[in-house]
PDB file of C-alpha atoms in Angstrom:
ATOM      1  CA  MET A  21       0.443 -13.971  -4.455  1.00 90.00           C
ATOM      2  CA  PRO A  22       2.841 -14.295  -1.941  1.00 94.00           C
ATOM      3  CA  LEU A  23       6.104 -12.108  -3.160  1.00 95.00           C
ATOM      4  CA  GLU A  24      10.095 -14.242  -3.061  1.00 97.00           C
ATOM      5  CA  ILE A  25      13.059 -12.902  -2.749  1.00 97.00           C
ATOM      6  CA  LYS A  26      13.612 -13.294  -6.416  1.00 98.00           C
ATOM      7  CA  ASP A  27      10.904 -10.964  -7.080  1.00 98.00           C
ATOM      8  CA  LEU A  28      12.625  -7.992  -5.607  1.00 97.00           C
ATOM      9  CA  PRO A  29      14.347  -6.987  -7.531  1.00 97.00           C
ATOM     10  CA  LEU A  30      11.476  -6.058 -10.304  1.00 96.00           C
ATOM     11  CA  LEU A  31       9.478  -5.236  -7.064  1.00 94.00           C
ATOM     12  CA  THR A  32      11.753  -1.953  -5.983  1.00 94.00           C
ATOM     13  CA  GLN A  33      12.017  -1.144  -9.717  1.00 94.00           C
ATOM     14  CA  LEU A  34       7.777  -1.755 -10.254  1.00 93.00           C
ATOM     15  CA  SER A  35       7.579   0.757  -6.931  1.00 91.00           C
ATOM     16  CA  LYS A  36      10.273   3.538  -7.996  1.00 89.00           C
ATOM     17  CA  GLU A  37       8.328   3.786 -11.198  1.00 88.00           C
ATOM     18  CA  CYS A  38       4.797   4.018  -8.792  1.00 83.00           C
ATOM     19  CA  PHE A  39       6.299   6.395  -6.717  1.00 78.00           C
ATOM     20  CA  ASP A  40       8.858   8.304  -9.216  1.00 73.00           C
ATOM     21  CA  PHE A  41       5.385   9.276 -11.566  1.00 61.00           C
ATOM     22  CA  ASP A  42       4.804  10.836  -7.921  1.00 61.00           C
ATOM     23  CA  LYS A  43       6.838  12.403  -7.703  1.00 58.00           C
ATOM     24  CA  HIS A  44       7.431  14.743 -10.817  1.00 51.00           C
ATOM     25  CA  TYR A  45       3.696  15.000 -11.430  1.00 53.00           C
ATOM     26  CA  PHE A  46       2.835  15.864  -7.610  1.00 54.00           C
ATOM     27  CA  LYS A  47       6.178  17.644  -6.505  1.00 51.00           C
ATOM     28  CA  TYR A  48       6.146  15.917  -3.215  1.00 57.00           C
ATOM     29  CA  ASP A  49       8.086  13.517  -1.292  1.00 60.00           C
ATOM     30  CA  THR A  50       8.292  10.140  -1.756  1.00 58.00           C
ATOM     31  CA  PRO A  51       7.185   7.046   1.064  1.00 61.00           C
ATOM     32  CA  SER A  52      10.942   5.566   2.441  1.00 63.00           C
ATOM     33  CA  GLY A  53      12.726   3.037   1.133  1.00 66.00           C
ATOM     34  CA  TYR A  54      10.581   3.269  -2.436  1.00 70.00           C
ATOM     35  CA  ASP A  55      13.450   2.200  -4.153  1.00 76.00           C
ATOM     36  CA  HIS A  56      15.293   0.766  -2.344  1.00 86.00           C
ATOM     37  CA  ILE A  57      15.847  -3.906  -2.786  1.00 92.00           C
ATOM     38  CA  LEU A  58      17.256  -3.439   0.977  1.00 94.00           C
ATOM     39  CA  TRP A  59      14.138  -1.783   2.653  1.00 92.00           C
ATOM     40  CA  HIS A  60      11.973  -4.185   0.511  1.00 93.00           C
ATOM     41  CA  LYS A  61      13.921  -6.998   1.526  1.00 96.00           C
ATOM     42  CA  LYS A  62      13.395  -6.122   5.090  1.00 95.00           C
ATOM     43  CA  MET A  63       9.519  -5.563   4.759  1.00 94.00           C
ATOM     44  CA  LEU A  64       9.535  -8.929   3.180  1.00 96.00           C
ATOM     45  CA  GLU A  65      11.451 -10.649   6.062  1.00 96.00           C
ATOM     46  CA  THR A  66       9.120  -7.874   8.725  1.00 96.00           C
ATOM     47  CA  GLY A  67       5.445  -8.385   7.141  1.00 97.00           C
ATOM     48  CA  SER A  68       3.660  -9.821   4.803  1.00 98.00           C
ATOM     49  CA  TYR A  69       4.265  -8.589   1.361  1.00 97.00           C
ATOM     50  CA  TYR A  70       2.654  -9.602  -2.063  1.00 98.00           C
ATOM     51  CA  LYS A  71       3.249  -9.406  -5.606  1.00 98.00           C
ATOM     52  CA  ILE A  72       0.072  -7.551  -7.604  1.00 98.00           C
ATOM     53  CA  ILE A  73       0.031 -10.140 -10.678  1.00 98.00           C
ATOM     54  CA  TYR A  74      -1.884  -8.847 -13.963  1.00 97.00           C
ATOM     55  CA  ASN A  75      -1.674 -11.186 -17.555  1.00 96.00           C
ATOM     56  CA  LYS A  76       0.576 -13.703 -15.418  1.00 96.00           C
ATOM     57  CA  GLN A  77       2.794 -10.101 -15.129  1.00 97.00           C
ATOM     58  CA  MET A  78       3.331  -9.090 -12.216  1.00 98.00           C
ATOM     59  CA  ILE A  79       2.348  -4.917 -12.108  1.00 98.00           C
ATOM     60  CA  GLY A  80       2.919  -3.565  -8.369  1.00 97.00           C
ATOM     61  CA  GLY A  81       2.522  -4.875  -4.431  1.00 98.00           C
ATOM     62  CA  ILE A  82       1.038  -4.825  -1.325  1.00 98.00           C
ATOM     63  CA  LEU A  83       2.281  -4.983   2.034  1.00 98.00           C
ATOM     64  CA  ILE A  84       0.778  -5.857   5.089  1.00 98.00           C
ATOM     65  CA  PHE A  85       0.977  -5.849   9.011  1.00 98.00           C
ATOM     66  CA  SER A  86      -0.394  -7.880  11.625  1.00 97.00           C
ATOM     67  CA  CYS A  87      -1.296  -5.630  14.802  1.00 95.00           C
ATOM     68  CA  LEU A  88      -2.912  -6.065  17.788  1.00 94.00           C
ATOM     69  CA  ASN A  89      -6.716  -7.649  18.342  1.00 93.00           C
ATOM     70  CA  GLN A  90      -6.750  -8.681  14.437  1.00 96.00           C
ATOM     71  CA  VAL A  91      -6.098  -5.534  13.482  1.00 98.00           C
ATOM     72  CA  TYR A  92      -3.926  -5.538  10.053  1.00 98.00           C
ATOM     73  CA  ASN A  93      -2.077  -2.628   8.578  1.00 98.00           C
ATOM     74  CA  ILE A  94      -1.603  -2.005   4.962  1.00 98.00           C
ATOM     75  CA  GLY A  95       1.212  -0.712   5.114  1.00 96.00           C
ATOM     76  CA  ARG A  96       2.236   0.089   1.691  1.00 95.00           C
ATOM     77  CA  ILE A  97       0.533  -0.638  -1.380  1.00 96.00           C
ATOM     78  CA  PHE A  98       1.417   0.307  -5.499  1.00 94.00           C
ATOM     79  CA  LEU A  99       0.726  -0.840  -8.927  1.00 95.00           C
ATOM     80  CA  SER A 100       2.692   0.481 -11.694  1.00 93.00           C
ATOM     81  CA  PRO A 101       1.080   3.748 -13.449  1.00 90.00           C
ATOM     82  CA  GLY A 102       0.261   2.170 -16.218  1.00 92.00           C
ATOM     83  CA  PHE A 103      -2.147  -0.852 -14.662  1.00 96.00           C
ATOM     84  CA  GLN A 104      -3.628   2.522 -12.286  1.00 93.00           C
ATOM     85  CA  ASN A 105      -7.038   3.688 -12.813  1.00 93.00           C
ATOM     86  CA  ARG A 106      -8.621  -0.299 -13.647  1.00 96.00           C
ATOM     87  CA  GLY A 107     -10.135  -1.572 -10.910  1.00 97.00           C
ATOM     88  CA  ILE A 108      -7.571  -3.626 -10.249  1.00 98.00           C
ATOM     89  CA  GLY A 109      -6.489  -1.625  -6.723  1.00 97.00           C
ATOM     90  CA  LYS A 110     -10.009  -3.094  -5.823  1.00 98.00           C
ATOM     91  CA  LYS A 111      -9.778  -6.618  -7.004  1.00 98.00           C
ATOM     92  CA  VAL A 112      -6.413  -6.302  -4.608  1.00 98.00           C
ATOM     93  CA  LEU A 113      -7.658  -4.885  -1.712  1.00 98.00           C
ATOM     94  CA  LEU A 114     -10.874  -7.151  -1.947  1.00 97.00           C
ATOM     95  CA  LEU A 115      -7.807 -10.353  -2.261  1.00 97.00           C
ATOM     96  CA  VAL A 116      -6.341  -8.857   0.702  1.00 97.00           C
ATOM     97  CA  GLU A 117      -9.200  -9.213   3.056  1.00 95.00           C
ATOM     98  CA  LYS A 118     -10.376 -12.418   1.803  1.00 96.00           C
ATOM     99  CA  LEU A 119      -6.169 -14.046   3.253  1.00 97.00           C
ATOM    100  CA  TYR A 120      -7.498 -12.411   6.563  1.00 97.00           C
ATOM    101  CA  PRO A 121     -11.248 -13.124   7.368  1.00 95.00           C
ATOM    102  CA  ASP A 122     -10.318 -12.870  11.119  1.00 95.00           C
ATOM    103  CA  ALA A 123      -9.644  -9.438  10.258  1.00 97.00           C
ATOM    104  CA  GLN A 124     -12.254  -7.009  12.702  1.00 97.00           C
ATOM    105  CA  LYS A 125     -10.067  -3.462  11.234  1.00 98.00           C
ATOM    106  CA  TRP A 126      -8.107  -2.306   9.157  1.00 98.00           C
ATOM    107  CA  VAL A 127      -6.243   0.364   8.735  1.00 98.00           C
ATOM    108  CA  LEU A 128      -3.579   2.255   6.446  1.00 98.00           C
ATOM    109  CA  ASP A 129      -2.483   6.108   6.271  1.00 96.00           C
ATOM    110  CA  THR A 130      -1.621   8.595   3.115  1.00 93.00           C
ATOM    111  CA  PRO A 131       0.369  11.601   2.471  1.00 90.00           C
ATOM    112  CA  GLU A 132      -2.774  14.541   3.102  1.00 90.00           C
ATOM    113  CA  TRP A 133      -1.586  15.590  -0.703  1.00 84.00           C
ATOM    114  CA  ALA A 134      -2.472  12.594  -2.202  1.00 87.00           C
ATOM    115  CA  LEU A 135      -6.179  13.577  -3.213  1.00 90.00           C
ATOM    116  CA  LYS A 136      -6.390  10.408  -5.408  1.00 90.00           C
ATOM    117  CA  ASN A 137      -5.398   7.762  -2.812  1.00 92.00           C
ATOM    118  CA  GLN A 138      -7.594   8.969  -0.105  1.00 96.00           C
ATOM    119  CA  ASN A 139     -10.735   9.166  -3.432  1.00 97.00           C
ATOM    120  CA  PHE A 140      -9.315   4.888  -3.742  1.00 97.00           C
ATOM    121  CA  TYR A 141      -9.480   4.121  -0.154  1.00 98.00           C
ATOM    122  CA  GLU A 142     -13.040   6.516   0.116  1.00 98.00           C
ATOM    123  CA  LYS A 143     -14.644   4.884  -2.877  1.00 98.00           C
ATOM    124  CA  ASN A 144     -13.195   1.092  -1.254  1.00 97.00           C
ATOM    125  CA  GLY A 145     -15.297   1.542   2.075  1.00 97.00           C
ATOM    126  CA  TYR A 146     -12.100   3.016   4.317  1.00 98.00           C
ATOM    127  CA  SER A 147     -12.889   6.342   6.898  1.00 98.00           C
ATOM    128  CA  LYS A 148     -10.745   9.089   7.518  1.00 98.00           C
ATOM    129  CA  THR A 149     -10.322   8.763  11.403  1.00 98.00           C
ATOM    130  CA  ARG A 150      -7.312  11.500  12.349  1.00 98.00           C
ATOM    131  CA  ILE A 151      -4.357  13.252  11.108  1.00 97.00           C
ATOM    132  CA  ILE A 152      -0.658  12.856  12.151  1.00 96.00           C
ATOM    133  CA  LEU A 153       2.587  14.597  11.589  1.00 93.00           C
ATOM    134  CA  ALA A 154       4.800  11.807   9.629  1.00 85.00           C
ATOM    135  CA  LYS A 155       7.767  10.278  11.760  1.00 85.00           C
ATOM    136  CA  ASP A 156      10.228  12.932  10.111  1.00 80.00           C
ATOM    137  CA  GLN A 157       7.920  16.075  10.592  1.00 78.00           C
ATOM    138  CA  SER A 158       7.453  16.647   6.993  1.00 78.00           C
ATOM    139  CA  HIS A 159       3.538  16.669   6.001  1.00 82.00           C
ATOM    140  CA  LYS A 160       0.836  15.456   7.284  1.00 90.00           C
ATOM    141  CA  LEU A 161      -0.690  11.343   7.163  1.00 94.00           C
ATOM    142  CA  LEU A 162      -4.173  10.991   7.040  1.00 97.00           C
ATOM    143  CA  ILE A 163      -5.205   7.539   8.938  1.00 98.00           C
ATOM    144  CA  TYR A 164      -8.209   5.172   7.430  1.00 99.00           C
ATOM    145  CA  GLU A 165      -9.788   2.454   9.103  1.00 98.00           C
ATOM    146  CA  LYS A 166     -11.663   0.298   7.122  1.00 98.00           C
ATOM    147  CA  LYS A 167     -14.026  -1.658  10.425  1.00 96.00           C
ATOM    148  CA  VAL A 168     -15.070  -5.472   8.665  1.00 91.00           C
ATOM    149  CA  LYS A 169     -16.764  -7.241  10.867  1.00 73.00           C
ATOM    150  CA  PHE A 170     -18.978  -5.742  13.668  1.00 56.00           C
TER     151      PHE A 170
END
């Protein structure tokens, strides 16, 4: 379901919950802007931002960017910690793929330390294609791709 301006306070809170959870347990840096409503507002204006709803309750978000040649980038996906490991993320990825039937390839990145994320993406058909240094050079990012049409 498309995100609206009125959803930004709750979405920002959910993002903060999710990434603070990782920060607490894994002691790693969190993604930029995850806890700032203005960052989420900017992403709403520049990408396609969707709220993730479960039992009529917003529990997370997914941010999509259109690239060239029918390639789409998942800029961010997050679920409140209490809703992780229930198969919801898998359903969200499948729904998003249906929203973009012209997609030939999906790309995303995840931190090298985020083993849970890597496992999730690989179980959902994504393949690790390369490793790059984050823009701030503080850590490595793994680039994943999923080819949908051949």
